[in-house]
mmCIF file of C-alpha atoms and ligand atoms in Angstrom:
data_model
loop_
_atom_site.group_PDB
_atom_site.id
_atom_site.type_symbol
_atom_site.label_atom_id
_atom_site.label_comp_id
_atom_site.label_asym_id
_atom_site.label_seq_id
_atom_site.Cartn_x
_atom_site.Cartn_y
_atom_site.Cartn_z
ATOM 1 C CA MET L 1 141.194 -96.510 110.869
ATOM 2 C CA LYS L 2 141.671 -96.682 114.640
ATOM 3 C CA TYR L 3 145.256 -97.154 115.802
ATOM 4 C CA LEU L 4 146.826 -98.016 119.135
ATOM 5 C CA ILE L 5 150.547 -97.273 119.347
ATOM 6 C CA ILE L 6 152.547 -99.142 122.031
ATOM 7 C CA GLY L 7 155.306 -97.234 123.694
ATOM 8 C CA SER L 8 156.333 -93.900 125.252
ATOM 9 C CA GLY L 9 159.222 -92.441 123.510
ATOM 10 C CA GLY L 10 160.020 -89.917 120.824
ATOM 11 C CA ARG L 11 159.559 -92.666 118.214
ATOM 12 C CA GLU L 12 156.009 -93.221 119.393
ATOM 13 C CA HIS L 13 155.239 -89.679 119.448
ATOM 14 C CA ALA L 14 156.497 -89.348 115.871
ATOM 15 C CA LEU L 15 154.134 -92.301 114.799
ATOM 16 C CA TYR L 16 151.262 -90.542 116.575
ATOM 17 C CA TRP L 17 152.044 -87.219 114.955
ATOM 18 C CA ARG L 18 152.417 -88.869 111.505
ATOM 19 C CA LEU L 19 149.139 -90.724 111.664
ATOM 20 C CA LEU L 20 147.153 -87.760 113.060
ATOM 21 C CA TYR L 21 148.568 -84.837 111.151
ATOM 22 C CA ASP L 22 149.983 -86.079 107.944
ATOM 23 C CA ASP L 23 147.834 -89.204 107.364
ATOM 24 C CA SER L 24 144.999 -87.147 108.596
ATOM 25 C CA ALA L 25 143.459 -89.795 110.942
ATOM 26 C CA ARG L 26 140.702 -88.172 113.004
ATOM 27 C CA GLN L 27 141.408 -86.970 116.578
ATOM 28 C CA GLY L 28 140.311 -89.747 118.789
ATOM 29 C CA ASP L 29 141.423 -92.429 116.287
ATOM 30 C CA VAL L 30 145.046 -92.717 117.508
ATOM 31 C CA TYR L 31 145.770 -93.810 120.963
ATOM 32 C CA ALA L 32 149.135 -94.482 122.737
ATOM 33 C CA ALA L 33 149.874 -96.893 125.565
ATOM 34 C CA PRO L 34 151.232 -95.412 127.748
ATOM 35 C CA GLY L 35 152.379 -92.462 125.577
ATOM 36 C CA ASN L 36 153.941 -89.307 126.867
ATOM 37 C CA GLY L 37 153.278 -85.689 127.665
ATOM 38 C CA GLY L 38 153.049 -84.843 123.937
ATOM 39 C CA ILE L 39 149.862 -86.883 123.607
ATOM 40 C CA ALA L 40 146.539 -85.480 124.804
ATOM 41 C CA ASP L 41 145.423 -87.128 128.064
ATOM 42 C CA ASN L 42 142.336 -88.495 126.454
ATOM 43 C CA TYR L 43 144.259 -90.457 124.018
ATOM 44 C CA ARG L 44 146.752 -91.933 126.421
ATOM 45 C CA VAL L 45 146.103 -95.316 127.710
ATOM 46 C CA ASP L 46 147.265 -96.226 131.242
ATOM 47 C CA LEU L 47 148.717 -99.674 130.193
ATOM 48 C CA LYS L 48 152.087 -101.150 130.521
ATOM 49 C CA ILE L 49 153.700 -102.220 127.229
ATOM 50 C CA ASN L 50 153.899 -105.920 128.213
ATOM 51 C CA ASP L 51 150.297 -106.173 129.629
ATOM 52 C CA PHE L 52 148.984 -108.141 126.732
ATOM 53 C CA PRO L 53 145.525 -109.020 128.105
ATOM 54 C CA GLY L 54 145.048 -105.292 128.986
ATOM 55 C CA ILE L 55 146.096 -104.248 125.483
ATOM 56 C CA GLU L 56 143.662 -106.865 124.028
ATOM 57 C CA LYS L 57 140.703 -105.577 126.199
ATOM 58 C CA PHE L 58 141.365 -101.975 125.164
ATOM 59 C CA CYS L 59 141.465 -102.872 121.524
ATOM 60 C CA ILE L 60 138.238 -104.798 121.730
ATOM 61 C CA ASP L 61 136.538 -101.999 123.886
ATOM 62 C CA ARG L 62 137.563 -99.191 121.458
ATOM 63 C CA LYS L 63 137.349 -101.131 118.222
ATOM 64 C CA ILE L 64 141.083 -100.672 117.347
ATOM 65 C CA ASP L 65 141.856 -101.721 113.784
ATOM 66 C CA ILE L 66 145.714 -101.873 114.035
ATOM 67 C CA VAL L 67 148.064 -102.027 116.936
ATOM 68 C CA ILE L 68 151.513 -100.478 116.108
ATOM 69 C CA VAL L 69 154.293 -101.762 118.390
ATOM 70 C CA GLY L 70 157.056 -99.267 118.968
ATOM 71 C CA PRO L 71 159.727 -100.893 121.295
ATOM 72 C CA GLU L 72 161.580 -104.137 120.972
ATOM 73 C CA ALA L 73 160.545 -105.787 124.509
ATOM 74 C CA PRO L 74 156.904 -106.509 123.597
ATOM 75 C CA LEU L 75 157.920 -107.781 120.135
ATOM 76 C CA VAL L 76 160.381 -110.026 121.684
ATOM 77 C CA ASN L 77 157.847 -111.124 124.215
ATOM 78 C CA GLY L 78 155.336 -112.025 121.518
ATOM 79 C CA LEU L 79 152.787 -109.226 121.537
ATOM 80 C CA VAL L 80 152.079 -109.545 117.852
ATOM 81 C CA ASP L 81 151.569 -113.318 117.985
ATOM 82 C CA TYR L 82 149.258 -112.780 120.960
ATOM 83 C CA LEU L 83 147.066 -110.136 119.271
ATOM 84 C CA GLU L 84 146.983 -112.021 115.976
ATOM 85 C CA GLN L 85 145.599 -115.132 117.823
ATOM 86 C CA LYS L 86 142.808 -112.793 119.051
ATOM 87 C CA LYS L 87 142.205 -111.507 115.489
ATOM 88 C CA ILE L 88 143.561 -108.054 116.219
ATOM 89 C CA PRO L 89 145.929 -106.935 113.390
ATOM 90 C CA ALA L 90 149.295 -105.754 114.772
ATOM 91 C CA PHE L 91 152.295 -104.130 112.954
ATOM 92 C CA GLY L 92 155.597 -105.697 113.756
ATOM 93 C CA PRO L 93 157.310 -109.143 113.632
ATOM 94 C CA SER L 94 156.380 -112.233 115.402
ATOM 95 C CA LYS L 95 158.227 -113.290 118.587
ATOM 96 C CA ALA L 96 160.285 -115.568 116.450
ATOM 97 C CA GLY L 97 160.936 -112.838 113.782
ATOM 98 C CA ALA L 98 161.899 -110.349 116.518
ATOM 99 C CA MET L 99 164.716 -112.728 117.453
ATOM 100 C CA LEU L 100 166.785 -110.914 114.812
ATOM 101 C CA GLU L 101 167.036 -108.266 117.448
ATOM 102 C CA GLY L 102 166.420 -110.322 120.590
ATOM 103 C CA SER L 103 169.307 -112.589 119.960
ATOM 104 C CA LYS L 104 172.448 -111.192 118.302
ATOM 105 C CA LEU L 105 173.639 -114.756 117.853
ATOM 106 C CA PHE L 106 170.526 -115.798 116.087
ATOM 107 C CA ALA L 107 171.040 -112.771 113.840
ATOM 108 C CA LYS L 108 174.557 -113.849 113.159
ATOM 109 C CA THR L 109 173.455 -117.414 112.251
ATOM 110 C CA ILE L 110 170.883 -115.933 109.753
ATOM 111 C CA MET L 111 173.487 -113.553 108.258
ATOM 112 C CA ASN L 112 176.161 -116.203 107.828
ATOM 113 C CA LYS L 113 173.748 -118.744 106.448
ATOM 114 C CA TYR L 114 172.251 -116.256 103.830
ATOM 115 C CA LYS L 115 175.666 -114.567 103.058
ATOM 116 C CA ILE L 116 174.693 -111.329 104.508
ATOM 117 C CA PRO L 117 177.884 -109.297 104.993
ATOM 118 C CA THR L 118 178.704 -108.879 108.651
ATOM 119 C CA ALA L 119 181.829 -108.828 111.004
ATOM 120 C CA GLY L 120 183.592 -112.236 111.866
ATOM 121 C CA HIS L 121 182.745 -113.471 115.328
ATOM 122 C CA ILE L 122 183.637 -116.218 117.924
ATOM 123 C CA GLU L 123 181.011 -117.338 120.415
ATOM 124 C CA PHE L 124 181.729 -118.176 124.025
ATOM 125 C CA TYR L 125 179.547 -120.111 126.367
ATOM 126 C CA ASP L 126 182.126 -120.242 129.214
ATOM 127 C CA LYS L 127 183.466 -117.283 130.922
ATOM 128 C CA ASP L 128 187.008 -118.898 131.529
ATOM 129 C CA GLU L 129 187.299 -119.730 127.880
ATOM 130 C CA LEU L 130 186.368 -116.101 127.045
ATOM 131 C CA ILE L 131 189.054 -114.812 129.319
ATOM 132 C CA LYS L 132 191.518 -117.185 127.963
ATOM 133 C CA TYR L 133 190.831 -116.011 124.438
ATOM 134 C CA ILE L 134 191.037 -112.238 125.509
ATOM 135 C CA ARG L 135 194.608 -112.852 126.916
ATOM 136 C CA SER L 136 195.556 -114.222 123.543
ATOM 137 C CA VAL L 137 194.291 -111.401 121.469
ATOM 138 C CA LYS L 138 197.109 -109.352 120.029
ATOM 139 C CA GLU L 139 195.036 -106.564 118.219
ATOM 140 C CA PHE L 140 192.719 -104.141 119.767
ATOM 141 C CA PRO L 141 189.970 -102.724 119.724
ATOM 142 C CA ILE L 142 187.716 -105.795 119.721
ATOM 143 C CA VAL L 143 184.006 -105.910 120.162
ATOM 144 C CA ILE L 144 182.418 -107.963 122.976
ATOM 145 C CA LYS L 145 178.679 -108.366 122.549
ATOM 146 C CA PHE L 146 175.974 -110.025 124.707
ATOM 147 C CA ASP L 147 173.461 -112.144 122.962
ATOM 148 C CA GLY L 148 170.216 -110.926 124.348
ATOM 149 C CA LEU L 149 168.372 -107.533 124.665
ATOM 150 C CA ALA L 150 170.501 -105.153 126.801
ATOM 151 C CA ALA L 151 168.944 -101.800 126.113
ATOM 152 C CA GLY L 152 172.115 -100.608 124.428
ATOM 153 C CA LYS L 153 174.470 -101.722 127.249
ATOM 154 C CA GLY L 154 175.487 -105.161 125.948
ATOM 155 C CA VAL L 155 178.335 -104.057 123.906
ATOM 156 C CA GLY L 156 181.977 -103.256 124.947
ATOM 157 C CA ILE L 157 184.737 -102.063 122.586
ATOM 158 C CA PRO L 158 187.916 -102.447 124.740
ATOM 159 C CA GLU L 159 191.167 -100.955 123.416
ATOM 160 C CA SER L 160 193.448 -103.221 125.523
ATOM 161 C CA THR L 161 193.531 -106.619 127.212
ATOM 162 C CA ASN L 162 193.108 -104.796 130.599
ATOM 163 C CA GLU L 163 190.017 -102.933 129.473
ATOM 164 C CA ALA L 164 188.612 -106.080 127.960
ATOM 165 C CA LEU L 165 189.218 -107.979 131.231
ATOM 166 C CA GLU L 166 187.590 -105.122 133.296
ATOM 167 C CA PHE L 167 184.551 -104.924 130.957
ATOM 168 C CA ILE L 168 184.146 -108.841 131.319
ATOM 169 C CA LYS L 169 184.520 -108.647 135.130
ATOM 170 C CA ALA L 170 181.926 -105.834 135.435
ATOM 171 C CA THR L 171 179.336 -107.094 133.137
ATOM 172 C CA VAL L 172 179.631 -110.842 132.177
ATOM 173 C CA LYS L 173 178.016 -113.430 134.536
ATOM 174 C CA GLU L 174 178.678 -117.203 134.269
ATOM 175 C CA ASP L 175 175.461 -117.724 132.196
ATOM 176 C CA THR L 176 175.844 -114.636 129.885
ATOM 177 C CA LYS L 177 176.139 -115.751 126.238
ATOM 178 C CA VAL L 178 178.916 -113.624 124.752
ATOM 179 C CA PHE L 179 180.659 -113.363 121.450
ATOM 180 C CA VAL L 180 183.650 -111.411 120.380
ATOM 181 C CA GLU L 181 183.440 -109.635 116.967
ATOM 182 C CA ASP L 182 186.070 -108.095 114.718
ATOM 183 C CA PHE L 183 186.175 -104.389 115.077
ATOM 184 C CA ILE L 184 185.348 -102.704 111.816
ATOM 185 C CA GLU L 185 186.169 -99.095 111.019
ATOM 186 C CA GLY L 186 183.776 -97.002 109.024
ATOM 187 C CA GLU L 187 180.782 -94.648 109.310
ATOM 188 C CA GLU L 188 177.492 -95.938 110.764
ATOM 189 C CA ALA L 189 174.167 -95.562 109.020
ATOM 190 C CA SER L 190 170.646 -96.885 109.827
ATOM 191 C CA ILE L 191 168.628 -98.337 106.905
ATOM 192 C CA LEU L 192 165.140 -99.261 107.680
ATOM 193 C CA GLY L 193 162.942 -101.328 105.497
ATOM 194 C CA ILE L 194 159.275 -102.388 105.787
ATOM 195 C CA SER L 195 158.446 -105.904 105.025
ATOM 196 C CA ASP L 196 155.299 -107.802 104.563
ATOM 197 C CA GLY L 197 157.231 -111.226 104.983
ATOM 198 C CA ASN L 198 157.884 -111.495 101.228
ATOM 199 C CA ASP L 199 159.550 -108.463 100.059
ATOM 200 C CA VAL L 200 160.729 -105.101 101.663
ATOM 201 C CA ILE L 201 160.704 -101.468 100.773
ATOM 202 C CA THR L 202 163.598 -99.304 101.763
ATOM 203 C CA LEU L 203 163.072 -96.098 103.726
ATOM 204 C CA VAL L 204 165.212 -92.947 103.515
ATOM 205 C CA SER L 205 168.684 -93.500 105.106
ATOM 206 C CA ALA L 206 169.398 -91.843 108.402
ATOM 207 C CA GLN L 207 172.288 -91.520 110.836
ATOM 208 C CA ASP L 208 171.988 -91.511 114.608
ATOM 209 C CA HIS L 209 174.529 -89.909 117.111
ATOM 210 C CA LYS L 210 174.809 -92.368 119.959
ATOM 211 C CA ARG L 211 177.343 -90.849 122.203
ATOM 212 C CA ILE L 212 176.328 -88.263 124.738
ATOM 213 C CA TYR L 213 178.941 -85.565 124.027
ATOM 214 C CA ASP L 214 179.873 -83.472 120.939
ATOM 215 C CA GLY L 215 182.459 -85.122 118.615
ATOM 216 C CA ASP L 216 180.950 -88.494 119.492
ATOM 217 C CA LYS L 217 182.705 -88.635 122.878
ATOM 218 C CA GLY L 218 181.481 -90.158 126.162
ATOM 219 C CA PRO L 219 179.199 -93.158 126.821
ATOM 220 C CA ASN L 220 176.638 -94.480 124.449
ATOM 221 C CA THR L 221 173.044 -93.314 124.900
ATOM 222 C CA GLY L 222 169.738 -94.428 123.171
ATOM 223 C CA GLY L 223 170.587 -91.688 120.636
ATOM 224 C CA MET L 224 171.121 -87.968 120.988
ATOM 225 C CA GLY L 225 169.987 -86.841 117.529
ATOM 226 C CA ALA L 226 169.751 -87.901 113.987
ATOM 227 C CA TYR L 227 169.585 -86.655 110.450
ATOM 228 C CA ALA L 228 168.226 -87.883 107.160
ATOM 229 C CA PRO L 229 169.060 -88.728 104.428
ATOM 230 C CA ALA L 230 172.653 -89.651 105.216
ATOM 231 C CA PRO L 231 174.727 -88.529 102.296
ATOM 232 C CA LEU L 232 177.006 -91.515 103.011
ATOM 233 C CA VAL L 233 174.345 -93.675 101.369
ATOM 234 C CA ASP L 234 173.561 -92.635 98.003
ATOM 235 C CA ASN L 235 171.059 -94.255 95.775
ATOM 236 C CA LYS L 236 173.534 -96.776 94.366
ATOM 237 C CA LYS L 237 174.405 -97.848 97.944
ATOM 238 C CA LEU L 238 170.696 -97.929 98.865
ATOM 239 C CA SER L 239 170.162 -100.378 96.026
ATOM 240 C CA LYS L 240 173.057 -102.461 97.188
ATOM 241 C CA ILE L 241 171.735 -102.524 100.676
ATOM 242 C CA TYR L 242 168.351 -103.709 99.394
ATOM 243 C CA GLU L 243 169.880 -106.419 97.105
ATOM 244 C CA GLU L 244 172.690 -107.649 99.584
ATOM 245 C CA ILE L 245 171.122 -107.108 103.014
ATOM 246 C CA LEU L 246 167.364 -106.375 103.385
ATOM 247 C CA LYS L 247 166.019 -108.660 100.692
ATOM 248 C CA PRO L 248 168.240 -111.660 101.437
ATOM 249 C CA THR L 249 167.292 -111.301 105.181
ATOM 250 C CA ILE L 250 163.639 -111.355 104.382
ATOM 251 C CA THR L 251 164.084 -114.229 102.029
ATOM 252 C CA GLY L 252 166.306 -116.103 104.445
ATOM 253 C CA MET L 253 163.812 -115.660 107.228
ATOM 254 C CA ARG L 254 160.958 -116.829 105.018
ATOM 255 C CA LYS L 255 163.056 -119.990 104.155
ATOM 256 C CA GLU L 256 163.567 -120.544 107.887
ATOM 257 C CA GLY L 257 159.737 -120.642 108.240
ATOM 258 C CA ILE L 258 159.765 -117.345 110.085
ATOM 259 C CA PRO L 259 158.296 -114.663 107.678
ATOM 260 C CA PHE L 260 159.440 -111.280 109.047
ATOM 261 C CA LYS L 261 156.794 -108.621 108.918
ATOM 262 C CA GLY L 262 157.262 -105.058 110.101
ATOM 263 C CA VAL L 263 160.321 -102.949 110.361
ATOM 264 C CA LEU L 264 163.766 -104.481 109.584
ATOM 265 C CA TYR L 265 166.296 -101.871 110.761
ATOM 266 C CA ALA L 266 169.863 -102.638 109.643
ATOM 267 C CA GLY L 267 172.575 -100.848 111.623
ATOM 268 C CA LEU L 268 175.366 -100.740 109.119
ATOM 269 C CA ILE L 269 179.034 -99.833 108.958
ATOM 270 C CA ILE L 270 180.185 -98.392 105.706
ATOM 271 C CA LYS L 271 183.669 -97.873 104.419
ATOM 272 C CA GLY L 272 183.888 -96.942 100.794
ATOM 273 C CA ASN L 273 181.914 -99.594 98.984
ATOM 274 C CA ASP L 274 182.318 -102.158 101.791
ATOM 275 C CA LEU L 275 178.913 -102.557 103.791
ATOM 276 C CA LYS L 276 178.549 -104.659 106.811
ATOM 277 C CA VAL L 277 175.620 -105.158 109.200
ATOM 278 C CA LEU L 278 176.636 -104.338 112.840
ATOM 279 C CA GLU L 279 173.082 -105.302 114.129
ATOM 280 C CA PHE L 280 169.507 -105.677 113.243
ATOM 281 C CA ASN L 281 166.616 -104.316 115.027
ATOM 282 C CA ALA L 282 163.074 -105.455 114.627
ATOM 283 C CA ARG L 283 161.354 -101.947 114.910
ATOM 284 C CA PHE L 284 161.615 -98.303 114.146
ATOM 285 C CA GLY L 285 164.800 -96.666 115.215
ATOM 286 C CA ASP L 286 164.609 -93.841 117.929
ATOM 287 C CA PRO L 287 165.624 -91.118 117.069
ATOM 288 C CA GLU L 288 165.656 -92.078 113.352
ATOM 289 C CA THR L 289 161.931 -92.306 113.074
ATOM 290 C CA GLN L 290 161.769 -88.583 114.108
ATOM 291 C CA VAL L 291 163.647 -87.591 110.899
ATOM 292 C CA ILE L 292 162.367 -90.398 108.554
ATOM 293 C CA LEU L 293 158.574 -89.883 109.050
ATOM 294 C CA PRO L 294 158.533 -86.045 108.370
ATOM 295 C CA LEU L 295 160.203 -86.775 104.987
ATOM 296 C CA LEU L 296 157.789 -89.567 103.999
ATOM 297 C CA ASN L 297 155.363 -88.595 100.958
ATOM 298 C CA GLU L 298 153.057 -91.561 101.442
ATOM 299 C CA LYS L 299 150.545 -92.270 104.276
ATOM 300 C CA LEU L 300 152.204 -94.247 106.979
ATOM 301 C CA GLY L 301 148.906 -96.007 107.612
ATOM 302 C CA GLY L 302 148.889 -97.316 104.178
ATOM 303 C CA ILE L 303 152.342 -98.805 104.387
ATOM 304 C CA ILE L 304 151.548 -100.467 107.627
ATOM 305 C CA GLU L 305 148.500 -102.070 106.227
ATOM 306 C CA LYS L 306 150.562 -103.526 103.307
ATOM 307 C CA SER L 307 153.059 -104.880 105.795
ATOM 308 C CA ILE L 308 150.255 -106.667 107.707
ATOM 309 C CA ASN L 309 148.148 -107.794 104.629
ATOM 310 C CA GLY L 310 150.857 -108.139 101.949
ATOM 311 C CA GLY L 311 151.517 -106.158 98.796
ATOM 312 C CA ILE L 312 154.761 -104.416 99.683
ATOM 313 C CA LYS L 313 156.487 -105.514 96.481
ATOM 314 C CA ASP L 314 154.404 -103.256 94.289
ATOM 315 C CA TYR L 315 154.251 -100.383 96.611
ATOM 316 C CA ARG L 316 156.138 -97.262 95.286
ATOM 317 C CA ILE L 317 157.445 -95.119 98.180
ATOM 318 C CA SER L 318 158.942 -91.795 97.986
ATOM 319 C CA PHE L 319 160.382 -89.096 100.207
ATOM 320 C CA LYS L 320 160.462 -85.350 100.111
ATOM 321 C CA ASP L 321 163.642 -83.923 98.441
ATOM 322 C CA LYS L 322 164.598 -82.215 101.657
ATOM 323 C CA TYR L 323 166.652 -82.965 104.847
ATOM 324 C CA ALA L 324 165.534 -83.494 108.289
ATOM 325 C CA VAL L 325 167.440 -83.005 111.571
ATOM 326 C CA THR L 326 166.427 -83.881 115.071
ATOM 327 C CA VAL L 327 168.292 -82.858 118.323
ATOM 328 C CA VAL L 328 167.520 -84.715 121.613
ATOM 329 C CA ILE L 329 167.263 -82.538 124.755
ATOM 330 C CA SER L 330 168.018 -84.835 127.632
ATOM 331 C CA SER L 331 168.027 -84.551 131.498
ATOM 332 C CA GLY L 332 171.399 -83.560 132.902
ATOM 333 C CA GLY L 333 173.220 -86.641 134.101
ATOM 334 C CA TYR L 334 171.706 -88.944 131.385
ATOM 335 C CA PRO L 335 172.833 -91.627 130.487
ATOM 336 C CA GLY L 336 173.764 -92.033 134.064
ATOM 337 C CA ASP L 337 171.518 -90.936 136.844
ATOM 338 C CA TYR L 338 169.202 -87.970 136.334
ATOM 339 C CA GLU L 339 166.362 -86.289 138.186
ATOM 340 C CA LYS L 340 162.808 -86.127 136.865
ATOM 341 C CA GLY L 341 159.919 -83.703 137.542
ATOM 342 C CA LYS L 342 161.634 -80.570 136.164
ATOM 343 C CA GLU L 343 159.267 -78.145 134.758
ATOM 344 C CA ILE L 344 159.624 -77.486 130.937
ATOM 345 C CA SER L 345 158.967 -74.160 129.344
ATOM 346 C CA GLY L 346 159.232 -72.696 125.887
ATOM 347 C CA LEU L 347 157.404 -75.139 123.719
ATOM 348 C CA ASP L 348 154.770 -72.597 122.762
ATOM 349 C CA ASP L 349 157.518 -70.221 121.607
ATOM 350 C CA LEU L 350 158.819 -72.442 118.874
ATOM 351 C CA SER L 351 158.302 -71.428 115.312
ATOM 352 C CA ASP L 352 155.663 -73.264 113.262
ATOM 353 C CA ASN L 353 158.339 -74.927 111.211
ATOM 354 C CA ILE L 354 159.722 -76.859 114.204
ATOM 355 C CA ILE L 355 158.275 -80.099 115.449
ATOM 356 C CA ALA L 356 158.773 -81.010 118.972
ATOM 357 C CA PHE L 357 158.499 -84.736 119.420
ATOM 358 C CA HIS L 358 158.015 -85.603 123.062
ATOM 359 C CA ALA L 359 159.818 -88.420 124.813
ATOM 360 C CA GLY L 360 160.396 -88.450 128.666
ATOM 361 C CA THR L 361 157.693 -85.793 129.385
ATOM 362 C CA GLU L 362 154.607 -85.760 131.516
ATOM 363 C CA SER L 363 151.802 -83.321 131.641
ATOM 364 C CA ARG L 364 150.166 -82.449 134.918
ATOM 365 C CA ASN L 365 147.405 -79.815 135.307
ATOM 366 C CA GLY L 366 148.311 -78.088 132.068
ATOM 367 C CA ARG L 367 152.032 -77.962 132.820
ATOM 368 C CA LEU L 368 154.878 -80.081 131.384
ATOM 369 C CA TYR L 369 157.538 -81.838 133.295
ATOM 370 C CA THR L 370 160.437 -84.159 132.503
ATOM 371 C CA ASN L 371 159.925 -87.812 133.060
ATOM 372 C CA GLY L 372 162.941 -89.596 131.564
ATOM 373 C CA GLY L 373 166.457 -89.328 130.117
ATOM 374 C CA ARG L 374 165.712 -88.190 126.767
ATOM 375 C CA VAL L 375 163.066 -85.579 127.073
ATOM 376 C CA LEU L 376 162.285 -83.850 123.769
ATOM 377 C CA ASN L 377 163.379 -84.204 120.111
ATOM 378 C CA ILE L 378 163.485 -80.863 118.311
ATOM 379 C CA THR L 379 163.040 -81.401 114.568
ATOM 380 C CA ALA L 380 163.135 -79.311 111.469
ATOM 381 C CA LEU L 381 163.401 -79.798 107.725
ATOM 382 C CA GLY L 382 165.391 -77.813 105.324
ATOM 383 C CA ASN L 383 166.417 -77.739 101.606
ATOM 384 C CA ASP L 384 169.824 -78.897 102.678
ATOM 385 C CA LEU L 385 171.192 -80.398 105.867
ATOM 386 C CA MET L 386 172.758 -77.088 107.077
ATOM 387 C CA GLU L 387 169.441 -75.318 106.721
ATOM 388 C CA ALA L 388 167.649 -77.944 108.727
ATOM 389 C CA GLN L 389 170.337 -77.957 111.278
ATOM 390 C CA ASN L 390 170.344 -74.118 111.653
ATOM 391 C CA LYS L 391 166.570 -74.230 112.074
ATOM 392 C CA VAL L 392 166.912 -76.499 114.988
ATOM 393 C CA TYR L 393 169.828 -74.802 116.653
ATOM 394 C CA SER L 394 168.340 -71.385 116.253
ATOM 395 C CA GLU L 395 165.175 -72.504 118.237
ATOM 396 C CA ILE L 396 166.286 -75.158 120.690
ATOM 397 C CA ASP L 397 167.435 -72.619 123.497
ATOM 398 C CA LYS L 398 163.821 -71.520 123.672
ATOM 399 C CA ILE L 399 163.080 -74.907 125.535
ATOM 400 C CA LYS L 400 164.149 -74.537 129.261
ATOM 401 C CA PHE L 401 164.240 -76.824 132.165
ATOM 402 C CA ASP L 402 166.748 -77.278 134.953
ATOM 403 C CA LYS L 403 169.893 -79.168 133.662
ATOM 404 C CA ALA L 404 168.717 -79.493 130.214
ATOM 405 C CA PHE L 405 171.406 -80.822 127.929
ATOM 406 C CA TYR L 406 171.839 -81.243 124.125
ATOM 407 C CA ARG L 407 174.514 -81.952 121.721
ATOM 408 C CA LYS L 408 175.477 -78.938 119.669
ATOM 409 C CA ASP L 409 176.842 -80.904 116.563
ATOM 410 C CA ILE L 410 174.063 -83.065 115.254
ATOM 411 C CA GLY L 411 174.647 -83.587 111.616
ATOM 412 C CA HIS L 412 178.283 -82.705 111.907
ATOM 413 C CA LYS L 413 179.577 -85.856 110.336
ATOM 414 C CA ALA L 414 177.845 -85.137 107.057
ATOM 415 C CA LEU L 415 178.722 -81.499 107.075
ATOM 416 C CA GLU L 416 182.374 -82.303 107.770
ATOM 417 C CA TYR L 417 183.023 -85.373 105.826
ATOM 418 C CA PHE L 418 180.936 -84.691 102.874
ATOM 419 C CA LYS L 419 181.459 -80.924 102.683
ATOM 420 C CA LEU L 420 177.826 -80.219 102.179
HETATM 421 N N1 LIG V 1 168.818 -95.352 117.238
HETATM 422 C C1 LIG V 1 169.109 -96.526 117.800
HETATM 423 C C2 LIG V 1 168.043 -97.476 118.006
HETATM 424 O O1 LIG V 1 166.843 -97.216 117.785
HETATM 425 O O2 LIG V 1 168.277 -98.651 118.429
#
């Protein structure tokens, strides 16, 4: 099988790694467009993720069997539909299916119609109405969300009327579709399922760490680290999530005439037995993928084929009885302004049991440089979470570049709250 992976982050390097090393695809059979410094130059394709004709031409020239779409933007823009029209199999939802991520209000409509548990919300199509409503709110925090894709920046959780008004002033334009959601307390977990449009299989649970600083402080990022499985989600909860969230969403989408294929990622908030969907994504999570794929027992390529061609219902998936931790090393200043082009050293000194997934890296003349906010994902497995965490943190300082930054507490929630 020949694969082309679309994207350039840690998630895409993890997909590449998994197909090549654990699925045993042959060198030369897995390409990434545009990829990053972790992918050999010969297998990087100099194409933009939304250059559909360019992607099509590459697939025809190189006889690619399956395109795997990493990020949300090309999905929401219809890459899977485009390739399918050209008879090139692609993994991921159609443009209409990807609206579960592309329009939070569409997702809310589906959740409410099919009784999928989620927070209550009120929609606003007029900025003055929104401001009037905010002035009437008595209890904070509240959650203010934008409807469309906003690269993680479309959510505000103001603690007071003034904070809410400032957030609106800074971010909401006259034509921004906005909704206000009830704030729900609890712990977050990411549950990813893979669907063929009819049924869905559930992957091992994971937890992301979205804030930049230790103790979940500071601004949101794309994700500073993750671990799997999340002890918060035991097998009973995982079955409940399948029955009450993943399966009804897939069934609901089919009833709407929009069969959803690919990854259905449910971002959940959990308190005791109460589960609610905070958001859906229509793709693999980043950095969750960097801890989920190393734990997978089956071949990723086989699951992807089932998603495209059908047969997920009878697929038995299993995961290693281990834990995985990944810690993101970012450029100093991220998620605000940061510099690129810093030389990276130390990767060759990492022990064999560490996997370094690249994200914002670029290789030039045999040297490696930073090229983004999130630079590397240092990953390890362990028999328990602490062992995996210790392995990562005992090695991570071997990696050096100017102003490198990482959180020191990835996995802390599980270790503190669940006394593992
Ligand atoms: N880990 C968050 C995301 O992938 O959106």
